[in-house]
XYZ file of C-alpha atoms in Angstrom:
716
model
C -0.133 -0.111 -0.088
C 1.002 3.724 -0.471
C 1.902 5.202 3.080
C 0.339 8.870 3.447
C 2.361 11.507 5.052
C 0.979 12.168 8.130
C -2.037 14.810 7.871
C -1.010 16.164 11.945
C 2.106 16.797 10.464
C 3.818 21.004 9.922
C 4.370 22.744 6.733
C 8.124 21.754 7.406
C 7.760 18.574 7.663
C 5.467 17.743 5.324
C 7.778 19.434 2.162
C 10.728 17.205 4.018
C 8.496 14.245 3.432
C 7.578 15.222 -0.121
C 11.214 15.699 -0.875
C 11.912 12.081 0.289
C 9.593 9.739 -0.939
C 9.194 12.087 -4.562
C 12.972 13.064 -5.251
C 16.198 10.629 -4.867
C 18.335 13.735 -3.559
C 20.600 13.260 -0.775
C 18.633 15.586 2.226
C 19.477 17.443 4.822
C 17.501 18.047 7.284
C 18.112 21.688 10.203
C 16.106 20.374 12.933
C 15.924 22.274 15.882
C 16.045 21.024 19.667
C 12.729 19.855 20.280
C 11.344 19.126 16.985
C 10.814 15.965 16.191
C 13.504 15.274 14.412
C 13.106 11.367 15.539
C 9.753 11.358 14.703
C 9.917 12.336 11.411
C 13.442 10.477 9.960
C 10.941 7.739 11.997
C 8.515 8.682 9.025
C 11.323 9.162 6.150
C 12.426 5.289 6.986
C 8.320 3.723 6.381
C 8.424 6.017 2.627
C 11.986 4.475 1.514
C 14.025 1.426 1.510
C 16.487 -0.897 2.604
C 18.771 0.665 4.622
C 20.184 1.906 8.270
C 19.261 4.457 10.692
C 22.254 5.541 12.513
C 22.113 6.824 16.273
C 23.637 8.377 18.178
C 23.711 5.850 21.201
C 22.571 2.549 22.035
C 19.526 3.598 24.355
C 18.340 5.479 20.947
C 18.579 2.171 18.754
C 16.252 -0.183 21.736
C 13.704 2.502 21.444
C 14.003 3.401 17.329
C 14.060 -0.005 16.492
C 9.937 -1.506 17.060
C 9.104 2.126 15.334
C 10.720 1.521 11.801
C 9.833 -1.099 9.436
C 11.266 -5.120 9.308
C 13.472 -3.367 6.512
C 15.195 -0.239 8.320
C 18.043 -1.541 10.812
C 18.667 0.844 13.354
C 22.462 0.738 15.080
C 25.055 2.770 15.893
C 27.738 3.397 14.196
C 30.260 1.147 15.716
C 27.972 -1.693 16.240
C 27.912 -1.437 11.961
C 31.281 -1.619 12.245
C 31.637 -4.864 14.607
C 29.959 -6.491 12.484
C 31.913 -5.668 9.491
C 35.218 -6.414 11.873
C 33.086 -10.032 12.036
C 32.352 -10.531 8.699
C 35.966 -10.706 6.925
C 37.961 -11.626 10.494
C 39.432 -14.860 9.701
C 38.992 -15.872 13.456
C 36.567 -14.600 16.263
C 37.424 -10.681 16.856
C 38.564 -9.837 20.328
C 37.640 -6.362 21.345
C 39.328 -4.585 24.474
C 38.885 -1.453 25.396
C 43.298 -1.365 26.221
C 44.351 -2.255 22.730
C 45.251 1.100 22.345
C 47.417 0.610 25.932
C 48.479 -2.359 24.448
C 49.846 -0.682 21.025
C 51.083 2.103 22.948
C 52.974 -0.376 24.778
C 54.725 -1.676 22.127
C 55.832 0.877 20.024
C 56.935 3.630 22.436
C 59.300 2.826 26.190
C 58.226 4.805 29.202
C 56.317 4.299 32.011
C 52.729 3.643 32.601
C 51.692 7.490 32.409
C 53.019 7.412 29.250
C 51.683 4.594 27.784
C 48.512 5.294 28.907
C 49.190 9.214 27.262
C 50.476 7.639 23.882
C 47.322 5.661 23.681
C 44.935 8.663 24.071
C 46.510 10.439 21.424
C 46.224 7.216 18.951
C 42.130 7.108 19.765
C 42.486 10.473 19.151
C 44.556 10.552 16.439
C 42.828 7.534 14.522
C 38.804 9.315 15.429
C 40.179 12.546 13.416
C 41.595 10.379 10.860
C 44.966 11.425 10.702
C 47.476 9.051 9.128
C 50.324 10.576 9.829
C 49.902 14.490 11.436
C 51.391 17.288 10.926
C 52.888 19.664 13.794
C 50.158 21.715 14.292
C 48.028 18.732 14.901
C 50.996 17.274 17.149
C 50.497 19.973 19.521
C 46.294 19.554 19.126
C 46.964 15.474 20.305
C 49.571 16.794 23.325
C 47.227 19.203 24.638
C 43.894 16.623 24.393
C 45.829 13.535 25.281
C 47.725 14.938 28.129
C 50.975 14.073 26.277
C 53.677 15.426 28.719
C 56.383 14.979 26.125
C 57.455 17.172 23.200
C 54.916 17.153 20.432
C 56.583 16.287 17.815
C 57.635 13.035 18.804
C 54.161 11.967 18.093
C 54.258 12.726 14.230
C 56.637 9.841 13.445
C 54.882 7.693 16.879
C 51.570 7.676 15.513
C 52.193 5.732 12.010
C 54.163 4.013 13.505
C 51.018 2.929 16.236
C 48.886 2.457 13.517
C 51.375 0.311 11.940
C 51.414 -1.574 15.367
C 47.809 -1.629 15.602
C 46.815 -2.642 12.056
C 49.270 -5.942 12.645
C 47.246 -6.563 16.147
C 44.138 -6.397 13.937
C 45.257 -8.533 11.171
C 47.478 -11.518 13.187
C 45.383 -12.195 16.507
C 41.924 -10.359 15.471
C 42.054 -7.755 17.953
C 39.836 -4.520 18.015
C 38.749 -1.596 20.140
C 35.795 0.638 19.930
C 37.737 3.596 17.424
C 39.169 -0.040 15.476
C 35.340 -0.566 14.376
C 35.345 2.097 12.032
C 38.916 3.323 11.909
C 39.566 -0.766 9.626
C 36.480 -0.495 7.866
C 37.775 3.404 5.853
C 41.658 2.498 6.501
C 41.301 -1.306 5.321
C 38.141 -0.817 2.178
C 35.598 -3.339 4.504
C 31.892 -2.790 3.281
C 32.169 -0.306 1.002
C 29.856 0.602 -1.378
C 27.146 -1.600 0.271
C 24.798 0.530 1.865
C 21.878 1.329 -0.293
C 20.504 3.730 2.149
C 22.077 5.275 5.731
C 19.730 7.770 7.703
C 22.456 9.749 10.312
C 20.841 10.857 13.233
C 22.804 13.836 15.014
C 25.211 14.417 12.196
C 26.658 17.691 13.783
C 28.346 15.734 16.518
C 30.094 13.488 13.942
C 33.727 13.254 14.139
C 35.989 12.729 10.406
C 35.889 9.378 11.457
C 32.495 9.035 11.663
C 31.882 11.319 8.554
C 33.841 8.928 6.280
C 32.998 5.616 7.377
C 29.538 6.694 6.499
C 30.197 7.784 2.744
C 32.834 4.477 2.639
C 28.770 2.197 2.905
C 27.497 4.477 1.238
C 29.816 4.028 -1.426
C 30.583 8.234 -1.992
C 34.390 9.075 -0.777
C 35.050 7.119 -5.057
C 33.435 5.977 -8.023
C 31.082 3.058 -7.173
C 28.243 1.999 -10.138
C 25.163 2.410 -7.414
C 26.245 4.994 -4.490
C 23.876 5.053 -1.841
C 21.525 7.634 -0.642
C 21.978 9.824 2.418
C 19.815 11.811 4.438
C 20.958 13.109 7.514
C 19.222 15.742 10.586
C 21.817 17.207 12.456
C 22.022 21.430 13.980
C 24.961 23.764 14.090
C 23.138 25.459 16.608
C 23.514 22.476 19.070
C 26.670 21.685 18.010
C 29.002 21.595 21.381
C 31.472 18.444 20.874
C 34.183 20.391 18.798
C 36.415 20.042 22.257
C 36.306 16.241 22.308
C 36.786 15.895 18.671
C 33.704 16.663 16.531
C 33.885 17.560 13.601
C 32.696 21.663 13.623
C 32.312 21.678 9.703
C 30.517 18.254 9.742
C 26.870 18.973 8.447
C 28.817 21.603 5.685
C 31.143 18.670 4.692
C 29.364 16.526 4.073
C 26.320 18.607 2.715
C 28.930 19.531 0.402
C 30.237 16.206 -0.187
C 27.166 14.435 -0.664
C 25.467 18.353 -2.958
C 22.202 17.493 -0.365
C 19.523 19.796 -0.523
C 19.311 21.437 2.787
C 15.648 21.740 4.793
C 14.570 23.558 7.701
C 12.575 21.453 10.747
C 12.570 25.243 12.805
C 9.299 24.774 15.277
C 9.983 23.312 18.755
C 7.768 21.154 21.102
C 9.667 20.431 23.876
C 9.871 23.696 25.015
C 6.656 26.006 26.175
C 6.731 29.750 25.017
C 8.773 31.200 27.332
C 12.343 28.808 27.047
C 11.822 29.063 23.005
C 12.206 33.408 23.639
C 15.542 32.517 26.053
C 16.639 30.235 23.665
C 16.718 32.226 20.788
C 18.955 34.636 22.441
C 21.608 31.960 21.545
C 19.838 30.801 17.816
C 17.277 33.123 15.944
C 16.549 29.596 14.508
C 13.841 28.516 16.867
C 10.660 28.982 16.992
C 7.746 28.274 19.455
C 5.220 25.560 18.325
C 1.473 27.190 17.784
C -0.616 27.293 20.694
C 2.432 26.178 23.268
C 2.419 26.345 27.173
C 3.315 29.588 28.438
C 6.020 27.943 30.772
C 7.831 29.585 33.146
C 11.469 30.939 33.686
C 12.777 31.621 37.339
C 15.706 33.916 38.341
C 17.053 32.874 41.927
C 19.997 32.516 44.176
C 22.749 29.732 44.178
C 22.925 30.291 47.351
C 18.822 29.140 48.982
C 17.860 27.296 45.747
C 15.924 24.417 47.162
C 15.141 21.591 44.834
C 12.197 18.819 44.888
C 12.393 15.093 43.207
C 12.149 14.703 39.668
C 14.932 18.592 40.091
C 17.439 18.063 37.542
C 20.617 20.318 37.423
C 22.497 21.586 34.774
C 26.106 23.325 34.866
C 29.155 24.081 32.232
C 31.475 22.472 34.393
C 31.446 19.736 37.134
C 33.128 20.825 40.000
C 29.816 23.399 40.838
C 28.037 19.753 41.102
C 30.275 17.250 43.030
C 30.011 20.393 45.451
C 25.544 20.756 45.592
C 26.096 17.078 45.853
C 27.923 16.210 48.310
C 25.379 19.453 50.183
C 22.685 17.421 49.064
C 23.307 14.438 50.300
C 24.324 15.820 53.866
C 21.007 16.805 53.875
C 19.280 13.107 52.757
C 18.655 13.831 49.169
C 19.951 11.170 47.249
C 21.339 12.703 44.326
C 23.411 11.369 41.224
C 25.705 13.015 39.401
C 25.848 11.415 35.646
C 28.766 10.067 33.409
C 30.995 7.366 32.879
C 33.920 9.012 32.025
C 34.049 11.322 34.510
C 33.787 9.557 37.228
C 36.270 7.247 35.923
C 38.805 10.549 36.079
C 38.362 10.772 39.732
C 38.871 7.750 40.766
C 42.002 8.176 38.584
C 42.646 11.150 39.883
C 41.732 10.138 43.288
C 44.478 7.191 42.857
C 47.301 9.176 41.974
C 46.818 12.061 44.813
C 45.661 10.085 48.253
C 48.203 7.589 49.323
C 47.069 3.769 48.748
C 47.453 2.413 52.291
C 47.276 4.553 55.087
C 45.657 7.992 55.837
C 46.211 11.569 54.382
C 45.548 14.419 56.558
C 42.811 17.010 55.092
C 45.210 20.418 55.732
C 47.692 18.364 53.100
C 44.253 18.058 50.273
C 45.487 20.801 48.422
C 49.012 20.093 47.939
C 48.479 16.269 47.167
C 46.141 17.148 43.878
C 48.550 20.377 43.198
C 51.692 17.666 42.424
C 49.320 15.100 41.362
C 48.227 17.417 38.212
C 51.332 20.147 37.905
C 53.252 17.898 35.245
C 50.125 18.516 33.121
C 49.341 22.235 34.549
C 52.651 23.886 34.388
C 52.961 23.516 30.796
C 49.499 24.234 29.928
C 50.012 27.658 32.248
C 53.289 28.647 30.446
C 51.587 28.477 27.521
C 48.410 30.088 28.020
C 50.649 33.168 29.580
C 51.822 33.337 25.569
C 47.933 33.469 24.219
C 47.230 29.353 23.299
C 43.153 28.816 23.202
C 43.409 25.325 23.129
C 46.546 25.290 26.348
C 43.432 27.215 27.966
C 40.491 25.153 27.850
C 42.773 22.460 29.132
C 43.765 23.691 32.030
C 40.207 25.106 33.019
C 39.175 21.010 32.261
C 42.259 20.436 34.866
C 41.717 22.726 37.478
C 37.811 21.879 37.355
C 39.134 18.359 37.693
C 41.647 19.430 40.655
C 38.432 20.942 42.743
C 36.178 17.661 42.150
C 39.092 16.422 43.629
C 39.720 18.637 46.692
C 36.301 18.491 47.567
C 35.689 14.366 47.930
C 39.067 14.345 49.692
C 38.102 17.255 52.025
C 34.603 15.758 53.089
C 35.951 12.019 53.584
C 39.315 13.558 55.612
C 37.216 16.651 57.722
C 35.679 14.817 60.132
C 38.450 13.450 62.136
C 41.468 14.890 59.942
C 42.209 12.058 58.238
C 40.860 10.090 55.344
C 41.497 7.061 53.526
C 41.600 6.446 49.625
C 39.269 3.850 50.492
C 36.663 6.191 51.887
C 37.138 8.702 49.052
C 36.365 5.692 46.469
C 32.897 4.738 48.545
C 31.977 8.799 49.085
C 32.836 8.941 44.798
C 30.558 5.470 43.404
C 27.951 7.231 45.512
C 28.218 10.432 44.108
C 29.114 9.245 39.703
C 26.041 6.906 39.446
C 23.308 6.013 36.801
C 20.269 5.852 39.049
C 17.387 7.844 37.527
C 15.301 7.608 40.879
C 17.354 9.995 42.429
C 15.949 12.709 44.318
C 17.967 15.214 41.808
C 20.202 14.911 39.076
C 22.993 16.680 38.405
C 24.863 16.925 34.756
C 27.087 18.326 33.380
C 25.487 20.192 29.818
C 26.555 18.608 27.167
C 26.287 14.993 28.980
C 22.680 16.505 29.503
C 22.703 16.614 25.257
C 19.654 14.682 23.631
C 17.525 14.464 26.922
C 14.702 16.619 28.198
C 13.220 17.170 31.647
C 10.167 18.795 33.230
C 12.049 20.986 35.780
C 15.377 21.929 34.580
C 17.893 24.518 36.827
C 21.366 25.393 34.934
C 23.577 26.379 37.916
C 25.690 29.415 37.796
C 24.668 31.235 34.272
C 27.450 33.242 34.256
C 29.871 30.603 33.961
C 28.975 30.210 30.182
C 30.061 31.407 27.673
C 33.775 30.558 28.351
C 36.197 33.375 27.737
C 38.970 30.264 27.136
C 36.189 28.070 24.588
C 34.938 28.832 21.072
C 32.499 32.161 20.799
C 30.776 29.367 18.623
C 30.239 26.636 20.500
C 30.024 28.784 23.589
C 27.133 29.496 22.322
C 25.791 26.424 21.803
C 26.040 25.060 25.128
C 24.334 28.145 25.758
C 21.209 26.712 23.805
C 21.597 23.495 24.198
C 21.565 24.054 28.326
C 18.347 25.737 27.882
C 16.414 23.402 25.730
C 16.183 20.625 28.018
C 13.327 22.382 29.652
C 10.002 20.999 28.883
C 8.076 23.112 31.387
C 9.987 25.249 33.760
C 13.766 26.263 33.729
C 15.753 28.186 36.512
C 18.870 30.613 36.363
C 20.265 29.727 40.110
C 22.657 32.743 40.157
C 26.388 33.010 42.346
C 26.725 36.053 45.189
C 28.028 38.244 42.416
C 25.499 37.729 39.994
C 22.321 38.193 42.134
C 23.881 40.451 44.333
C 24.106 42.678 41.063
C 20.935 41.159 39.407
C 22.249 40.760 36.475
C 20.725 38.146 34.779
C 19.976 35.901 31.497
C 18.323 37.482 28.490
C 15.966 36.700 26.382
C 15.683 36.768 22.489
C 13.143 37.880 20.449
C 10.700 36.238 18.983
C 9.249 36.162 15.496
C 6.644 38.634 14.540
C 3.717 36.809 14.331
C 4.912 35.557 18.352
C 5.508 38.948 19.321
C 2.015 39.447 21.257
C 2.164 35.894 23.232
C 1.557 36.546 27.207
C 5.527 36.912 29.113
C 5.551 34.364 32.014
C 8.467 35.167 33.940
C 9.140 34.726 37.749
C 12.084 35.964 39.589
C 11.272 33.836 42.779
C 13.155 33.743 46.304
C 13.723 30.590 47.397
C 11.200 30.543 49.488
C 8.242 30.007 47.283
C 9.860 27.032 46.392
C 8.828 23.870 46.968
C 11.267 21.044 49.206
C 11.677 17.689 47.866
C 8.099 15.978 46.664
C 7.158 14.017 43.763
C 7.939 15.955 39.658
C 5.373 16.843 37.845
C 4.434 13.609 35.034
C 4.590 14.270 31.507
C 2.153 13.329 28.850
C 4.253 10.931 25.738
C 6.457 12.332 23.846
C 4.406 11.194 20.919
C 1.332 14.827 21.530
C 3.746 16.990 20.670
C 2.121 17.894 17.700
C 1.057 20.616 16.406
C -2.672 20.347 16.095
C -4.623 21.918 18.935
C -6.313 18.744 21.398
C -8.986 17.942 18.924
C -10.578 14.485 19.998
C -13.100 14.136 17.034
C -12.885 10.685 15.266
C -11.295 11.064 11.357
C -14.124 9.031 9.487
C -13.796 6.967 6.731
C -14.168 7.936 3.252
C -17.640 6.846 1.455
C -17.669 3.684 -1.043
C -16.807 3.895 -4.732
C -19.455 4.518 -6.925
C -18.882 1.209 -8.639
C -19.492 -0.153 -5.036
C -16.670 -2.474 -4.770
C -16.712 -6.030 -2.922
C -16.065 -5.545 0.812
C -14.708 -9.054 2.303
C -16.372 -9.997 5.845
C -13.551 -11.443 8.425
C -14.551 -12.815 11.067
C -12.535 -11.570 14.407
C -12.351 -13.986 17.545
C -12.122 -11.489 20.260
C -15.401 -10.818 22.599
C -14.197 -7.436 23.523
C -13.840 -4.214 21.117
C -13.652 -6.524 18.014
C -12.770 -4.485 14.976
C -13.854 -7.027 12.140
C -16.771 -8.391 10.910
C -18.899 -4.665 11.774
C -21.232 -2.997 9.297
C -18.941 -0.007 7.965
C -16.779 -1.027 4.812
C -13.028 0.915 4.702
C -10.266 0.482 2.749
C -8.054 -1.949 3.495
C -5.033 0.549 2.911
C -6.419 2.792 4.912
C -7.289 0.521 8.043
C -4.058 -0.564 8.216
C -2.227 2.486 8.211
C -4.611 3.812 11.405
C -4.038 -0.024 12.948
C -0.264 0.762 12.335
C -0.432 4.390 14.107
C -1.883 3.035 17.205
C 0.578 0.335 17.036
C 2.847 2.698 18.206
C 1.163 4.874 20.672
C 2.807 4.115 24.409
C 0.233 2.634 26.211
C 0.310 -1.974 26.283
C -3.729 -1.657 25.630
C -3.671 -0.110 22.121
C -0.279 -1.426 21.051
C -1.995 -4.791 21.354
C -5.092 -4.170 20.311
C -4.281 -2.780 17.270
C -1.006 -5.898 16.870
C -3.631 -8.491 17.309
C -5.774 -6.176 14.343
C -3.217 -6.335 12.187
C -2.185 -9.832 11.844
C -5.896 -10.271 11.350
C -5.383 -8.913 8.435
C -2.585 -10.474 6.867
C -2.948 -12.029 3.811
C -5.915 -9.967 2.977
C -6.184 -8.592 -0.901
C -9.693 -7.134 -1.158
C -9.744 -3.592 -1.476
C -12.914 -3.529 1.446
C -12.786 -4.806 4.608
C -16.550 -4.280 6.762
C -15.548 -3.300 9.942
C -16.494 -1.982 13.867
C -16.223 1.848 13.316
C -17.619 2.797 16.866
C -14.268 0.477 18.698
C -11.721 1.507 16.260
C -13.012 5.171 16.753
C -12.786 4.863 20.227
C -9.315 3.215 20.764
C -8.683 6.543 18.321
C -9.863 9.109 21.250
C -8.570 7.472 24.041
C -5.109 7.655 22.200
C -5.291 10.937 21.093
C -7.025 11.899 24.605
C -3.233 9.667 25.947
C -1.522 12.015 23.623
C -2.643 15.763 26.032
C -2.853 14.089 29.451
C -3.310 16.694 32.145
C -0.264 16.259 34.594
C -0.439 15.852 38.408
C 0.637 18.653 41.532
C 3.737 17.493 42.579
C 3.821 14.698 45.474
C 4.170 11.453 45.703
C 2.706 7.779 44.890
C 2.059 6.049 41.354
C 0.837 8.245 38.761
C -2.355 7.113 37.235
C -3.873 7.719 34.368
C -7.667 8.194 34.127
C -10.197 9.316 31.619
C -12.431 11.899 32.761
C -15.052 13.155 30.242
C -12.410 14.709 26.809
C -9.582 14.301 29.253
C -6.506 12.080 30.659
C -5.912 13.131 33.742
C -2.405 11.814 35.416
C -3.487 10.518 39.020
C -1.588 9.831 41.937
C -2.210 6.907 43.387
C -1.128 4.649 46.508
C 0.478 1.192 46.246
C -0.603 -1.462 48.505
C 0.984 -3.880 47.339
C 3.137 -5.803 44.039
C 3.815 -9.381 43.481
C 4.998 -10.849 40.388
C 1.861 -10.812 38.447
C 0.322 -7.796 39.690
C 0.244 -4.502 41.110
C -2.292 -3.012 43.901
C -3.244 1.487 44.416
C -5.343 2.679 45.414
C -6.521 6.434 44.366
C -9.097 7.777 47.052
C -11.409 5.007 48.599
C -11.848 3.260 45.300
C -8.773 -0.029 45.135
C -7.724 -1.477 41.631
C -5.527 -4.010 40.391
C -3.116 -4.089 37.318
C -1.609 -6.620 35.265
C 1.910 -5.763 36.504
C 3.361 -6.815 32.390
C 1.131 -4.375 31.270
C 0.214 -1.425 33.412
C -3.724 -2.595 32.416
C -6.802 -3.374 35.072
C -6.722 -7.056 34.729
C -10.359 -7.326 34.908
C -12.632 -5.465 32.206
C -9.742 -3.456 30.739
C -10.953 -1.565 28.008
C -9.981 1.768 26.425
C -11.416 4.295 28.411
C -10.317 2.691 32.186
C -7.553 3.716 34.204
C -3.670 2.288 33.366
C -0.050 2.694 35.047
C 1.450 5.907 33.600
C 4.436 3.360 31.428
C 7.073 5.090 33.508
C 6.146 4.126 36.668
C 5.404 1.090 35.223
C 8.561 0.528 34.360
C 10.230 1.550 37.787
C 7.446 -0.901 39.742
C 8.738 -3.439 37.399
C 12.557 -3.279 37.226
C 11.854 -2.387 41.816
């Protein structure tokens, strides 16, 4: 059947879909924060042939695969590269994270610390796609890899490491994470093997990752049948240049394949006021028609309090560590995200503190300085000469030093002494991936691609960093602001708060200037203490259309009265097939497919079973119980615009009330391996633990457990 472009798509989305469907052009879709780029790209996949959807991480892949057609595979670039290595390897592929260290030990002389720096330099050189680095590139490698030797040494060391790394691959099948892309690109594995690639977050592609995509599509050289590239990104969100992403990635790809550029500028994530502040950093983003006003608050960091579900962002890590320690002392559970940060702090603590015996509290500062001096001193010298790269590296190093001091001070201040084991145990409590913590703390960079109801930007005066690249720093500010779905707070330091120098909003497009501003300057006393976060409706509700619960109906039969097939529907409750209303088979399948993509289990199962009953049907029209289909569709539309609950504690229960779906907080009575018992007021409910639906009598308009809370209960 021919799939129609969704009617609720904006004009920009529909134009993109038309180009994708009706032309063979390479396409670059510039999509702002919260513009529904993933939804748009997934829809494009249903109109295209066989290919791969390249997502930016494994979590995105897990979410995507169920939404894509069977002919489209969701993978990360590195998962795809691993498959190529597996196909060409003479024996089993041996993935080893420490391959770079082994290569360094075989190629260079020196201490373990020297080998570690050489390993980092080699990984960076491969990601930059540098075969033989120039003198300038060698200096960049030295800065980024914390190489203490002469930078020019890397000009000859890196090619030697390339040779050693290739030999270990050919002789032993030894590869690491970077090799998954490096080896296919440099050895020609899989060249021109892919007919179509959809690439998300393309602004964050390193030079190696760009080359890998072009290599797979046969676009790096002459190929008889090169593939098609459709990529999505936004230069206003390019915040990983410091770690190797190519600041020109989007323009390079666009030029390389002569792609047509199309916009996706309407944000469905951010409310009106958040968009207004985001436009101080990007004039591309626009608010959705009918967007909620939202709330922007300016508060003092010294006095602000946090509720359960709050997320705190900061430009650097040390303020987050310090705040996390303060909140822990108040018995608030916290989680500072980032495995890379945790590992770097672990390495720092092990290098700073004695492995055996105690250390003195008043010796912490000197211990940290001594440990970092071999790296910090040369960076400080070059910074004084105006080297911007050195300034940035020194700032990051000093940030790590502050984190180490905070942790060591806390574990030793009570008695005047502490141990390395105490510090590592505290670090494990701070830096953890715990979605159920009361307060989540994260750097802006680690928050990329995520969204939360309430976001606090801690010390916004730290942005932009004077030693950072101005364009990239502007992108960092834009990403920070656009993580907020409902409430955005700027929490200022003492000096900025005293001067009342607040972040300024941008200017909305002319059509939006009449919208009422809702900006609050709130003292801490007005902010509630730790409680329950405000739940949100599912992400699929981010649409340009207003809440319209009317049924779409069906077209009338053609004048020639074609045959209408009547099928037997074995379901006793809410059967679909065998009714008196004829509907085109293609239209019915399309509407059922939309229901099959909803978050609620009841919708997915009913639609999936219906599609299964239609397998093999060839008739142009099918008789259905239209009222049953329309009821399911109406219930699904109400679920997309659910009315949030007030903050509190409990399990979020979805309750239909007239034309609305409201989120209520229910009390947990009992959870077993099969069922969940909840109480809402005087009413008790029993839900299936696997689906979150009522055990007896589940129907389109009956209560069900909020999917996110259901997953939490299942995990517990």
